[in-house]
Amino acid sequence: MVAVSADVSFAQGPTSEVDSALSGAATNALLAVDGAAAPAEEKTAMDQWINWCVQGGRTMIFLGALSILGLGCALERVCHLRLKRIVPEGFSAKIVALWRDDKIAEVREECSKSGSMLARVVETMLEHAGSNDYQEVKMFAEDKAGRELRLENRKSAMLATVATLSPLLGLFGTVVGLLGAFTTVAAVGEMGDPAILADDISKALITTVAGLAISMPALFVYNLIKTRLNLYAVILEEEVSDLVHNLFIKISR
C-alpha cells in the first residue's frame, strides 16, 4: 500500500507541474491578446474614419478644408477675445489719475503699453483734447469704439461662413451621391442587387453627416463669441462714457 501511494504521488507531481505551466502559458496568452485588442480596435476605428472620408468623394476634401478653417478661426477668437484686450482691469482709473495730474505723456505711454481697445479710444480722445465741445469729444470717442468693435466682429465672419457653407456642401455631396445612384440604376436597367447602389448612397449620407458635424459646433462657437462681444461692447461703452466725462471736466477747468 505504501509503495502504491508513493507511486501515485510521484505520478501526480509532474502532472501538477505540467498543468501549472500550461495554465500560466494560457494566462500569458490571454493577456497578450487583451493587450493587442486595444490597438487593434483603435486601428479599426481609424481605418473606418479614413474609409468614410474616401467614400464621401471629392466633396470631403472641401469639407475637410472648411473644418480646419473653422477650427483655426474658433481657436483664434476664443483665445484672443478676452476682456483684458478690450477693457483692462484698472486701466481707466490709472488714466483718470494721470489725466488729472496733467501727465499727458504718461497717459500716452500707458496707452501704448496696453494696446487694448480702450487704449486706442483714449488715444483718439487725446487727439481731440483741445476741443471744449463735450459732444464732439464724445462723438469721436464713440466712433472709434464702434469701429474697433466692428473690426472684432468682422474677424468672426469666417466662422459664420463655415457654419453656413458646410451643410450646403454636405447637401451638394448628397445630391451628387443620389445622382450617381440614379445613373447606376439607369445603366443597369433595374434595381437588381441593392449592393450596386451602396457606394453612391453611402457618399450621400456621409457628406450630409460631415457637413452637419462641422456646422453645428461652428455655429455654437460663433454665437458664443457674438454674445461675449456684445457684453464687452456694453462694458466698453460705459468706460468710454466715464472717460469722456472726466476729460471734459478736466478741459472745462
Short mmCIF file of C-alpha atoms in Angstrom, two decimals:
data_model
loop_
_atom_site.label_atom_id
_atom_site.label_comp_id
_atom_site.label_asym_id
_atom_site.label_seq_id
_atom_site.Cartn_x
_atom_site.Cartn_y
_atom_site.Cartn_z
CA MET A 1 0.00 0.00 0.00
CA VAL A 2 2.79 2.37 0.84
CA ALA A 3 4.52 1.65 -2.45
CA VAL A 4 1.35 2.25 -4.40
CA SER A 5 0.74 5.55 -2.65
CA ALA A 6 4.26 6.62 -3.34
CA ASP A 7 3.87 5.77 -6.99
CA VAL A 8 0.61 7.70 -7.21
CA SER A 9 2.04 10.76 -5.52
CA PHE A 10 5.10 10.57 -7.72
CA ALA A 11 2.87 10.39 -10.80
CA GLN A 12 0.72 13.35 -9.67
CA GLY A 13 3.73 15.58 -9.02
CA PRO A 14 4.91 16.03 -12.62
CA THR A 15 1.31 16.22 -13.81
CA SER A 16 0.60 19.13 -11.46
CA GLU A 17 3.70 20.92 -12.66
CA VAL A 18 2.65 20.45 -16.28
CA ASP A 19 -0.85 21.73 -15.51
CA SER A 20 0.58 24.80 -13.77
CA ALA A 21 2.86 25.51 -16.70
CA LEU A 22 0.02 25.15 -19.18
CA SER A 23 -2.22 27.38 -17.05
CA GLY A 24 0.47 30.06 -16.85
CA ALA A 25 1.07 29.93 -20.58
CA ALA A 26 -2.65 30.24 -21.24
CA THR A 27 -2.90 33.25 -18.91
CA ASN A 28 0.02 34.98 -20.61
CA ALA A 29 -1.52 34.31 -23.99
CA LEU A 30 -4.84 35.83 -22.89
CA LEU A 31 -3.07 38.90 -21.50
CA ALA A 32 -1.17 39.29 -24.75
CA VAL A 33 -4.41 39.06 -26.72
CA ASP A 34 -6.11 41.62 -24.46
CA GLY A 35 -3.14 43.96 -24.76
CA ALA A 36 -3.23 43.76 -28.53
CA ALA A 37 -7.01 44.20 -28.69
CA ALA A 38 -6.99 47.92 -27.83
CA PRO A 39 -4.53 48.98 -30.56
CA ALA A 40 -6.41 46.77 -32.99
CA GLU A 41 -9.68 48.48 -32.10
CA GLU A 42 -8.07 51.93 -32.42
CA LYS A 43 -6.65 50.97 -35.78
CA THR A 44 -10.03 49.68 -36.88
CA ALA A 45 -11.73 52.93 -35.84
CA MET A 46 -9.11 54.99 -37.66
CA ASP A 47 -9.46 52.83 -40.75
CA GLN A 48 -13.22 53.34 -40.56
CA TRP A 49 -12.82 57.12 -40.48
CA ILE A 50 -10.45 57.03 -43.43
CA ASN A 51 -12.81 54.73 -45.29
CA TRP A 52 -15.70 57.13 -44.73
CA CYS A 53 -13.65 60.07 -45.99
CA VAL A 54 -12.74 58.11 -49.12
CA GLN A 55 -16.33 57.02 -49.68
CA GLY A 56 -17.53 60.61 -49.32
CA GLY A 57 -15.76 61.54 -52.54
CA ARG A 58 -14.18 64.82 -53.51
CA THR A 59 -16.71 66.81 -51.51
CA MET A 60 -14.99 65.58 -48.37
CA ILE A 61 -11.84 67.46 -49.40
CA PHE A 62 -13.68 70.78 -49.27
CA LEU A 63 -15.45 69.79 -46.06
CA GLY A 64 -12.09 68.90 -44.52
CA ALA A 65 -10.67 72.28 -45.53
CA LEU A 66 -13.70 74.00 -44.00
CA SER A 67 -13.29 72.07 -40.77
CA ILE A 68 -9.63 73.11 -40.47
CA LEU A 69 -10.51 76.72 -41.27
CA GLY A 70 -13.34 76.74 -38.75
CA LEU A 71 -11.20 75.19 -36.04
CA GLY A 72 -8.42 77.72 -36.58
CA CYS A 73 -10.83 80.65 -36.53
CA ALA A 74 -12.59 79.35 -33.41
CA LEU A 75 -9.32 78.89 -31.52
CA GLU A 76 -8.10 82.35 -32.53
CA ARG A 77 -11.34 84.02 -31.45
CA VAL A 78 -11.69 82.14 -28.16
CA CYS A 79 -8.05 82.84 -27.22
CA HIS A 80 -7.91 86.43 -28.48
CA LEU A 81 -11.31 87.82 -27.48
CA ARG A 82 -10.68 88.49 -23.80
CA LEU A 83 -11.93 91.30 -21.61
CA LYS A 84 -8.37 92.38 -20.82
CA ARG A 85 -7.85 93.04 -24.54
CA ILE A 86 -10.97 95.21 -24.65
CA VAL A 87 -11.15 96.91 -21.25
CA PRO A 88 -8.19 96.03 -18.99
CA GLU A 89 -8.91 95.99 -15.29
CA GLY A 90 -7.80 99.20 -13.55
CA PHE A 91 -6.82 100.92 -16.81
CA SER A 92 -9.49 103.64 -16.63
CA ALA A 93 -8.65 104.57 -13.04
CA LYS A 94 -4.95 104.85 -13.91
CA ILE A 95 -5.69 107.03 -16.95
CA VAL A 96 -8.01 109.32 -14.99
CA ALA A 97 -5.41 109.76 -12.23
CA LEU A 98 -2.67 110.66 -14.72
CA TRP A 99 -5.03 112.91 -16.65
CA ARG A 100 -5.97 114.94 -13.59
CA ASP A 101 -2.27 115.46 -12.81
CA ASP A 102 -1.65 116.78 -16.35
CA LYS A 103 0.67 113.84 -17.09
CA ILE A 104 -0.35 113.53 -20.72
CA ALA A 105 2.94 111.93 -21.75
CA GLU A 106 2.40 109.19 -19.16
CA VAL A 107 -1.14 108.70 -20.45
CA ARG A 108 0.16 108.15 -23.96
CA GLU A 109 2.79 105.75 -22.64
CA GLU A 110 0.17 103.73 -20.74
CA CYS A 111 -1.98 103.53 -23.86
CA SER A 112 0.97 102.36 -25.91
CA LYS A 113 1.87 99.65 -23.38
CA SER A 114 -1.71 98.46 -23.00
CA GLY A 115 -2.55 98.07 -26.68
CA SER A 116 -6.17 97.39 -25.72
CA MET A 117 -9.27 98.63 -27.48
CA LEU A 118 -9.97 101.14 -24.72
CA ALA A 119 -6.40 102.42 -25.00
CA ARG A 120 -6.91 103.15 -28.70
CA VAL A 121 -10.10 105.04 -27.85
CA VAL A 122 -8.19 107.10 -25.28
CA GLU A 123 -5.56 107.93 -27.90
CA THR A 124 -8.35 109.25 -30.14
CA MET A 125 -9.65 111.33 -27.24
CA LEU A 126 -6.18 112.79 -26.74
CA GLU A 127 -6.08 113.86 -30.37
CA HIS A 128 -9.23 115.94 -29.81
CA ALA A 129 -8.44 117.05 -26.27
CA GLY A 130 -8.11 120.66 -27.42
CA SER A 131 -11.82 120.89 -28.15
CA ASN A 132 -14.11 122.33 -25.50
CA ASP A 133 -17.18 120.67 -27.00
CA TYR A 134 -18.29 117.72 -24.89
CA GLN A 135 -20.48 116.28 -27.63
CA GLU A 136 -17.68 116.47 -30.18
CA VAL A 137 -15.20 114.63 -27.96
CA LYS A 138 -17.84 112.04 -27.12
CA MET A 139 -18.72 111.59 -30.79
CA PHE A 140 -15.10 110.92 -31.79
CA ALA A 141 -14.60 108.52 -28.88
CA GLU A 142 -17.79 106.56 -29.60
CA ASP A 143 -16.99 106.47 -33.31
CA LYS A 144 -13.56 104.99 -32.58
CA ALA A 145 -15.04 102.44 -30.19
CA GLY A 146 -17.66 101.47 -32.78
CA ARG A 147 -15.03 100.97 -35.48
CA GLU A 148 -12.94 98.81 -33.15
CA LEU A 149 -15.95 96.65 -32.29
CA ARG A 150 -16.91 96.26 -35.95
CA LEU A 151 -13.37 95.12 -36.70
CA GLU A 152 -13.61 92.46 -33.99
CA ASN A 153 -16.98 91.41 -35.35
CA ARG A 154 -15.59 91.01 -38.87
CA LYS A 155 -12.93 88.65 -37.54
CA SER A 156 -15.72 86.26 -36.60
CA ALA A 157 -17.32 86.38 -40.04
CA MET A 158 -15.22 83.47 -41.31
CA LEU A 159 -16.62 81.26 -38.57
CA ALA A 160 -20.15 82.18 -39.65
CA THR A 161 -19.20 81.36 -43.23
CA VAL A 162 -18.00 77.90 -42.19
CA ALA A 163 -21.21 77.29 -40.23
CA THR A 164 -23.31 78.31 -43.23
CA LEU A 165 -21.34 76.74 -46.05
CA SER A 166 -20.56 73.31 -44.57
CA PRO A 167 -24.16 71.98 -44.54
CA LEU A 168 -24.63 73.29 -48.07
CA LEU A 169 -21.54 71.39 -49.17
CA GLY A 170 -22.91 68.34 -47.39
CA LEU A 171 -26.16 68.75 -49.28
CA PHE A 172 -24.20 69.09 -52.50
CA GLY A 173 -22.48 65.79 -51.77
CA THR A 174 -25.88 64.25 -51.05
CA VAL A 175 -27.21 65.34 -54.43
CA VAL A 176 -24.08 64.03 -56.16
CA GLY A 177 -24.48 60.68 -54.43
CA LEU A 178 -28.15 60.40 -55.37
CA LEU A 179 -27.39 61.34 -58.96
CA GLY A 180 -24.78 58.59 -59.03
CA ALA A 181 -27.32 56.12 -57.66
CA PHE A 182 -29.89 57.02 -60.32
CA THR A 183 -27.23 56.84 -63.01
CA THR A 184 -26.29 53.35 -61.84
CA VAL A 185 -29.93 52.24 -61.89
CA ALA A 186 -30.36 53.66 -65.39
CA ALA A 187 -27.25 51.84 -66.59
CA VAL A 188 -28.31 48.50 -65.09
CA GLY A 189 -31.90 48.88 -66.22
CA GLU A 190 -33.45 47.72 -62.95
CA MET A 191 -32.80 47.85 -59.23
CA GLY A 192 -31.42 44.31 -59.08
CA ASP A 193 -28.91 43.87 -56.27
CA PRO A 194 -29.09 46.79 -53.77
CA ALA A 195 -25.34 46.43 -53.24
CA ILE A 196 -24.69 48.20 -56.55
CA LEU A 197 -26.16 51.38 -55.01
CA ALA A 198 -24.23 51.13 -51.75
CA ASP A 199 -21.32 53.36 -52.80
CA ASP A 200 -23.49 56.20 -54.07
CA ILE A 201 -25.88 56.09 -51.13
CA SER A 202 -23.03 55.98 -48.63
CA LYS A 203 -21.49 59.01 -50.36
CA ALA A 204 -24.78 60.88 -50.00
CA LEU A 205 -25.15 60.06 -46.31
CA ILE A 206 -21.51 60.57 -45.33
CA THR A 207 -21.30 64.06 -46.83
CA THR A 208 -24.55 65.06 -45.13
CA VAL A 209 -23.31 63.90 -41.74
CA ALA A 210 -19.91 65.56 -42.26
CA GLY A 211 -21.49 68.88 -43.21
CA LEU A 212 -23.72 68.90 -40.14
CA ALA A 213 -20.88 67.76 -37.87
CA ILE A 214 -18.82 70.77 -38.98
CA SER A 215 -21.68 73.27 -38.98
CA MET A 216 -23.15 72.67 -35.53
CA PRO A 217 -20.05 73.33 -33.39
CA ALA A 218 -19.03 76.23 -35.64
CA LEU A 219 -22.45 77.84 -35.19
CA PHE A 220 -22.31 77.27 -31.44
CA VAL A 221 -18.88 78.91 -31.10
CA TYR A 222 -19.94 81.80 -33.37
CA ASN A 223 -22.99 82.57 -31.22
CA LEU A 224 -20.86 82.25 -28.09
CA ILE A 225 -18.37 84.77 -29.47
CA LYS A 226 -21.16 87.14 -30.55
CA THR A 227 -22.67 87.05 -27.07
CA ARG A 228 -19.29 87.71 -25.46
CA LEU A 229 -18.56 90.57 -27.86
CA ASN A 230 -21.95 92.19 -27.15
CA LEU A 231 -21.23 92.02 -23.42
CA TYR A 232 -17.80 93.56 -23.90
CA ALA A 233 -19.33 96.28 -26.09
CA VAL A 234 -21.60 97.35 -23.23
CA ILE A 235 -18.66 97.47 -20.82
CA LEU A 236 -16.58 99.45 -23.33
CA GLU A 237 -19.39 101.94 -23.88
CA GLU A 238 -19.66 102.58 -20.14
CA GLU A 239 -15.90 103.02 -19.76
CA VAL A 240 -15.70 105.40 -22.71
CA SER A 241 -18.58 107.48 -21.38
CA ASP A 242 -16.90 107.79 -17.98
CA LEU A 243 -13.56 108.72 -19.53
CA VAL A 244 -15.10 111.38 -21.77
CA HIS A 245 -16.88 112.82 -18.75
CA ASN A 246 -13.61 113.01 -16.80
CA LEU A 247 -11.82 114.51 -19.79
CA PHE A 248 -14.49 117.17 -20.25
CA ILE A 249 -14.32 118.10 -16.57
CA LYS A 250 -10.55 118.48 -16.89
CA ILE A 251 -10.86 120.58 -20.04
CA SER A 252 -13.53 122.79 -18.53
CA ARG A 253 -11.38 123.72 -15.53
#
